[in-house]
Amino acid sequence: MNLEYNSHREPLIIPEYGRHVQKLVEHAITIKDDEQRQLFVDMIIHMMYQIIPSARPSKEVSERLWNHIMRIADYKLNVSPPEDIVIVTKEKRQKPHQMKYPKADPKYRHYGYHVQQLIEKASALEDPEKRRVFANAIGSYMKMAARTWSHEQFVNDEMIKNDLRTISNKQLDLGEESTLDYLGNIQHVQQHRKKSHKALSPSQQHAGKGKNKNRKRNFKRKYTN
């Protein structure tokens, strides 16, 4: 018994339609009679509609199917699509340029690629004070990211400062007096506010909203009248 494996078959041009549609298209190319070939291709288009049940008959879908069937036939199919259908030729159908993957040091991948870009920009600053403030903000974010990555285990300022110094090639060196809890404190305060608000009863939450509205109304009366 001879078994036919997929690895021995011709590759599928558009896999979503399956091998049977591709074989039908290949057979349509061999039909010599123009009228029979046209009817056969129309039948294949109708079958492709059934393969994609979510595709409702429309000009956009019909144009997509006709372009797909021409791609499967390698543009060797001599048929006449509907008048409002535009077939994109093989020359005009170009593949998009391959995007370059950002090269980042995998050792510090948990900080993210954008952090390394920020470190490069901070290292290029000439003003020492601006560079120090920028570096402190970056270090604070790195500490917050490291806590998220390691579930707040074994994270301290000294470790973050050493990583910042290493990534920046010793261009950003924060002193011992610098603290890196700025962003972490903001995040903690926001989480505490959310938890406190959820702990209130619905009536208390509604009362709090009413107080805010009264404050806004009194402010407008005082400064706009």
CSV table of C-alpha atoms in Angstrom, one decimal:
chain,number,residue,atom,x,y,z
A,1,MET,CA,0.0,0.0,0.0
A,2,ASN,CA,1.4,3.4,-1.1
A,3,LEU,CA,0.9,6.1,1.5
A,4,GLU,CA,1.1,9.8,0.6
A,5,TYR,CA,2.6,12.0,3.2
A,6,ASN,CA,2.1,15.8,3.4
A,7,SER,CA,5.9,16.2,3.4
A,8,HIS,CA,6.0,14.6,-0.1
A,9,ARG,CA,3.2,16.8,-1.5
A,10,GLU,CA,3.4,20.2,-3.1
A,11,PRO,CA,3.3,23.0,-0.5
A,12,LEU,CA,-0.1,24.8,0.0
A,13,ILE,CA,-0.1,28.3,-1.4
A,14,ILE,CA,-2.9,29.5,0.9
A,15,PRO,CA,-3.4,26.8,3.6
A,16,GLU,CA,-6.8,28.1,4.8
A,17,TYR,CA,-8.6,26.7,1.7
A,18,GLY,CA,-7.1,23.3,1.9
A,19,ARG,CA,-5.4,21.0,-0.6
A,20,HIS,CA,-8.6,20.1,-2.5
A,21,VAL,CA,-9.2,23.7,-3.6
A,22,GLN,CA,-5.6,23.9,-4.7
A,23,LYS,CA,-6.0,20.8,-6.8
A,24,LEU,CA,-9.2,22.1,-8.3
A,25,VAL,CA,-7.4,25.3,-9.3
A,26,GLU,CA,-4.6,23.3,-10.8
A,27,HIS,CA,-7.2,21.3,-12.8
A,28,ALA,CA,-8.9,24.5,-13.9
A,29,ILE,CA,-5.7,25.7,-15.6
A,30,THR,CA,-5.7,22.5,-17.8
A,31,ILE,CA,-9.3,23.1,-19.1
A,32,LYS,CA,-9.0,24.2,-22.7
A,33,ASP,CA,-12.6,25.4,-23.3
A,34,ASP,CA,-12.9,29.1,-22.1
A,35,GLU,CA,-16.6,28.8,-21.1
A,36,GLN,CA,-16.1,25.6,-19.2
A,37,ARG,CA,-13.0,27.0,-17.4
A,38,GLN,CA,-15.0,30.1,-16.4
A,39,LEU,CA,-17.9,28.0,-15.0
A,40,PHE,CA,-15.4,25.8,-13.2
A,41,VAL,CA,-13.6,28.7,-11.6
A,42,ASP,CA,-17.0,30.3,-10.5
A,43,MET,CA,-17.8,27.0,-8.8
A,44,ILE,CA,-14.5,27.1,-7.0
A,45,ILE,CA,-15.2,30.7,-5.8
A,46,HIS,CA,-18.6,29.5,-4.5
A,47,MET,CA,-16.9,26.7,-2.6
A,48,MET,CA,-14.4,29.1,-1.1
A,49,TYR,CA,-17.3,31.1,0.3
A,50,GLN,CA,-18.6,27.9,2.0
A,51,ILE,CA,-15.1,27.2,3.5
A,52,ILE,CA,-15.2,30.6,5.2
A,53,PRO,CA,-18.8,30.8,6.6
A,54,SER,CA,-18.2,34.1,8.4
A,55,ALA,CA,-17.5,35.8,5.0
A,56,ARG,CA,-20.7,37.3,3.7
A,57,PRO,CA,-21.1,38.0,0.0
A,58,SER,CA,-19.7,41.5,-0.7
A,59,LYS,CA,-17.4,43.2,-3.2
A,60,GLU,CA,-14.5,43.2,-0.7
A,61,VAL,CA,-14.8,39.5,0.1
A,62,SER,CA,-15.3,38.6,-3.6
A,63,GLU,CA,-12.3,40.6,-4.6
A,64,ARG,CA,-10.2,38.9,-1.9
A,65,LEU,CA,-11.3,35.4,-3.1
A,66,TRP,CA,-10.5,36.2,-6.7
A,67,ASN,CA,-7.1,37.5,-5.8
A,68,HIS,CA,-6.5,34.4,-3.7
A,69,ILE,CA,-7.5,32.0,-6.5
A,70,MET,CA,-5.2,33.8,-8.9
A,71,ARG,CA,-2.3,33.5,-6.4
A,72,ILE,CA,-3.0,29.7,-6.0
A,73,ALA,CA,-2.9,29.4,-9.8
A,74,ASP,CA,0.3,31.5,-9.9
A,75,TYR,CA,-1.5,33.9,-12.2
A,76,LYS,CA,-1.7,31.3,-15.0
A,77,LEU,CA,-5.5,31.1,-14.9
A,78,ASN,CA,-7.1,32.7,-18.0
A,79,VAL,CA,-10.5,33.7,-16.7
A,80,SER,CA,-12.6,36.9,-16.5
A,81,PRO,CA,-13.5,38.1,-13.0
A,82,PRO,CA,-16.5,40.4,-12.4
A,83,GLU,CA,-16.1,43.9,-13.8
A,84,ASP,CA,-15.8,45.6,-10.4
A,85,ILE,CA,-13.1,43.2,-9.2
A,86,VAL,CA,-9.5,44.4,-9.3
A,87,ILE,CA,-6.8,41.7,-9.6
A,88,VAL,CA,-3.5,42.6,-8.1
A,89,THR,CA,-0.7,41.4,-10.4
A,90,LYS,CA,2.2,39.3,-9.3
A,91,GLU,CA,4.6,42.2,-9.9
A,92,LYS,CA,2.6,44.6,-7.8
A,93,ARG,CA,2.1,42.2,-4.9
A,94,GLN,CA,5.2,42.8,-2.9
A,95,LYS,CA,6.1,41.3,0.4
A,96,PRO,CA,6.6,43.8,3.3
A,97,HIS,CA,10.1,44.5,4.3
A,98,GLN,CA,11.3,42.4,7.2
A,99,MET,CA,11.5,44.4,10.4
A,100,LYS,CA,14.7,44.2,12.4
A,101,TYR,CA,14.4,42.7,15.8
A,102,PRO,CA,15.8,45.1,18.4
A,103,LYS,CA,19.1,43.8,19.7
A,104,ALA,CA,19.1,43.9,23.5
A,105,ASP,CA,21.4,42.3,26.1
A,106,PRO,CA,19.5,39.2,27.2
A,107,LYS,CA,21.1,39.5,30.7
A,108,TYR,CA,19.0,42.6,31.4
A,109,ARG,CA,15.9,41.6,29.4
A,110,HIS,CA,13.6,41.9,32.5
A,111,TYR,CA,14.1,45.7,32.4
A,112,GLY,CA,12.8,45.9,28.9
A,113,TYR,CA,14.3,47.2,25.7
A,114,HIS,CA,12.9,50.8,26.2
A,115,VAL,CA,14.8,51.1,29.4
A,116,GLN,CA,18.1,50.6,27.6
A,117,GLN,CA,17.1,53.3,25.1
A,118,LEU,CA,16.3,55.7,27.9
A,119,ILE,CA,19.7,54.9,29.5
A,120,GLU,CA,21.4,55.8,26.2
A,121,LYS,CA,19.6,59.1,26.0
A,122,ALA,CA,20.4,59.9,29.6
A,123,SER,CA,24.1,59.0,29.1
A,124,ALA,CA,24.2,61.5,26.1
A,125,LEU,CA,23.1,64.5,28.3
A,126,GLU,CA,25.8,67.0,28.9
A,127,ASP,CA,24.2,68.7,31.9
A,128,PRO,CA,25.2,66.7,35.0
A,129,GLU,CA,22.1,67.7,37.0
A,130,LYS,CA,19.7,66.7,34.3
A,131,ARG,CA,21.6,63.5,33.8
A,132,ARG,CA,21.4,62.7,37.5
A,133,VAL,CA,17.6,63.4,37.7
A,134,PHE,CA,17.0,61.4,34.5
A,135,ALA,CA,19.1,58.5,35.9
A,136,ASN,CA,17.3,58.5,39.2
A,137,ALA,CA,13.9,58.3,37.4
A,138,ILE,CA,15.2,55.4,35.2
A,139,GLY,CA,16.6,53.7,38.3
A,140,SER,CA,13.3,54.0,40.1
A,141,TYR,CA,11.5,52.5,37.2
A,142,MET,CA,14.0,49.7,37.0
A,143,LYS,CA,13.5,48.9,40.7
A,144,MET,CA,9.7,48.8,40.2
A,145,ALA,CA,10.1,46.5,37.1
A,146,ALA,CA,12.5,44.3,39.0
A,147,ARG,CA,10.1,43.9,41.8
A,148,THR,CA,7.3,42.9,39.4
A,149,TRP,CA,9.6,40.4,37.6
A,150,SER,CA,11.0,38.8,40.8
A,151,HIS,CA,7.9,39.2,43.0
A,152,GLU,CA,9.7,41.7,45.3
A,153,GLN,CA,12.4,39.2,46.2
A,154,PHE,CA,16.1,40.2,46.5
A,155,VAL,CA,15.6,43.7,45.1
A,156,ASN,CA,17.4,46.6,46.6
A,157,ASP,CA,18.8,50.0,45.6
A,158,GLU,CA,22.4,48.8,45.4
A,159,MET,CA,21.6,46.0,42.9
A,160,ILE,CA,19.6,48.4,40.7
A,161,LYS,CA,22.4,51.0,40.8
A,162,ASN,CA,25.0,48.4,39.8
A,163,ASP,CA,22.8,47.3,36.9
A,164,LEU,CA,22.3,50.9,35.8
A,165,ARG,CA,26.1,51.5,36.0
A,166,THR,CA,26.8,48.4,34.0
A,167,ILE,CA,24.2,49.0,31.3
A,168,SER,CA,25.3,52.6,30.8
A,169,ASN,CA,29.1,51.6,30.7
A,170,LYS,CA,29.6,53.6,33.9
A,171,GLN,CA,28.1,56.8,32.5
A,172,LEU,CA,25.2,56.8,35.0
A,173,ASP,CA,26.5,56.4,38.5
A,174,LEU,CA,24.1,57.2,41.3
A,175,GLY,CA,25.6,57.9,44.7
A,176,GLU,CA,24.8,56.2,47.9
A,177,GLU,CA,22.5,59.0,49.0
A,178,SER,CA,20.1,58.5,46.1
A,179,THR,CA,16.9,56.6,46.8
A,180,LEU,CA,14.9,54.7,44.1
A,181,ASP,CA,11.5,54.3,45.8
A,182,TYR,CA,9.8,57.3,44.1
A,183,LEU,CA,7.8,55.3,41.6
A,184,GLY,CA,7.3,52.5,44.0
A,185,ASN,CA,5.7,54.8,46.6
A,186,ILE,CA,3.4,56.3,44.0
A,187,GLN,CA,2.3,52.8,42.9
A,188,HIS,CA,1.8,51.8,46.6
A,189,VAL,CA,-0.3,54.9,47.3
A,190,GLN,CA,-2.5,54.3,44.2
A,191,GLN,CA,-3.1,50.6,45.2
A,192,HIS,CA,-3.9,51.7,48.8
A,193,ARG,CA,-6.5,54.2,47.5
A,194,LYS,CA,-8.1,51.5,45.3
A,195,LYS,CA,-8.2,49.0,48.2
A,196,SER,CA,-9.6,51.6,50.6
A,197,HIS,CA,-12.3,52.6,48.1
A,198,LYS,CA,-13.3,49.0,47.5
A,199,ALA,CA,-13.6,48.4,51.2
A,200,LEU,CA,-16.3,51.1,51.5
A,201,SER,CA,-19.9,50.1,51.3
A,202,PRO,CA,-21.9,51.2,48.2
A,203,SER,CA,-23.6,54.0,50.3
A,204,GLN,CA,-20.3,55.3,51.5
A,205,GLN,CA,-18.9,55.3,48.0
A,206,HIS,CA,-21.9,57.2,46.7
A,207,ALA,CA,-21.6,59.7,49.6
A,208,GLY,CA,-18.0,60.3,48.7
A,209,LYS,CA,-19.0,61.0,45.1
A,210,GLY,CA,-21.6,63.5,46.3
A,211,LYS,CA,-19.0,65.3,48.4
A,212,ASN,CA,-16.7,65.7,45.4
A,213,LYS,CA,-19.6,67.1,43.3
A,214,ASN,CA,-20.4,69.6,46.1
A,215,ARG,CA,-16.8,70.7,46.3
A,216,LYS,CA,-16.7,71.3,42.5
A,217,ARG,CA,-20.0,73.2,42.7
A,218,ASN,CA,-18.8,75.5,45.5
A,219,PHE,CA,-15.5,76.1,43.8
A,220,LYS,CA,-17.3,77.3,40.6
A,221,ARG,CA,-19.6,79.6,42.6
A,222,LYS,CA,-16.7,81.1,44.5
A,223,TYR,CA,-14.4,81.8,41.6
A,224,THR,CA,-16.7,82.3,38.6
A,225,ASN,CA,-19.4,84.6,40.0
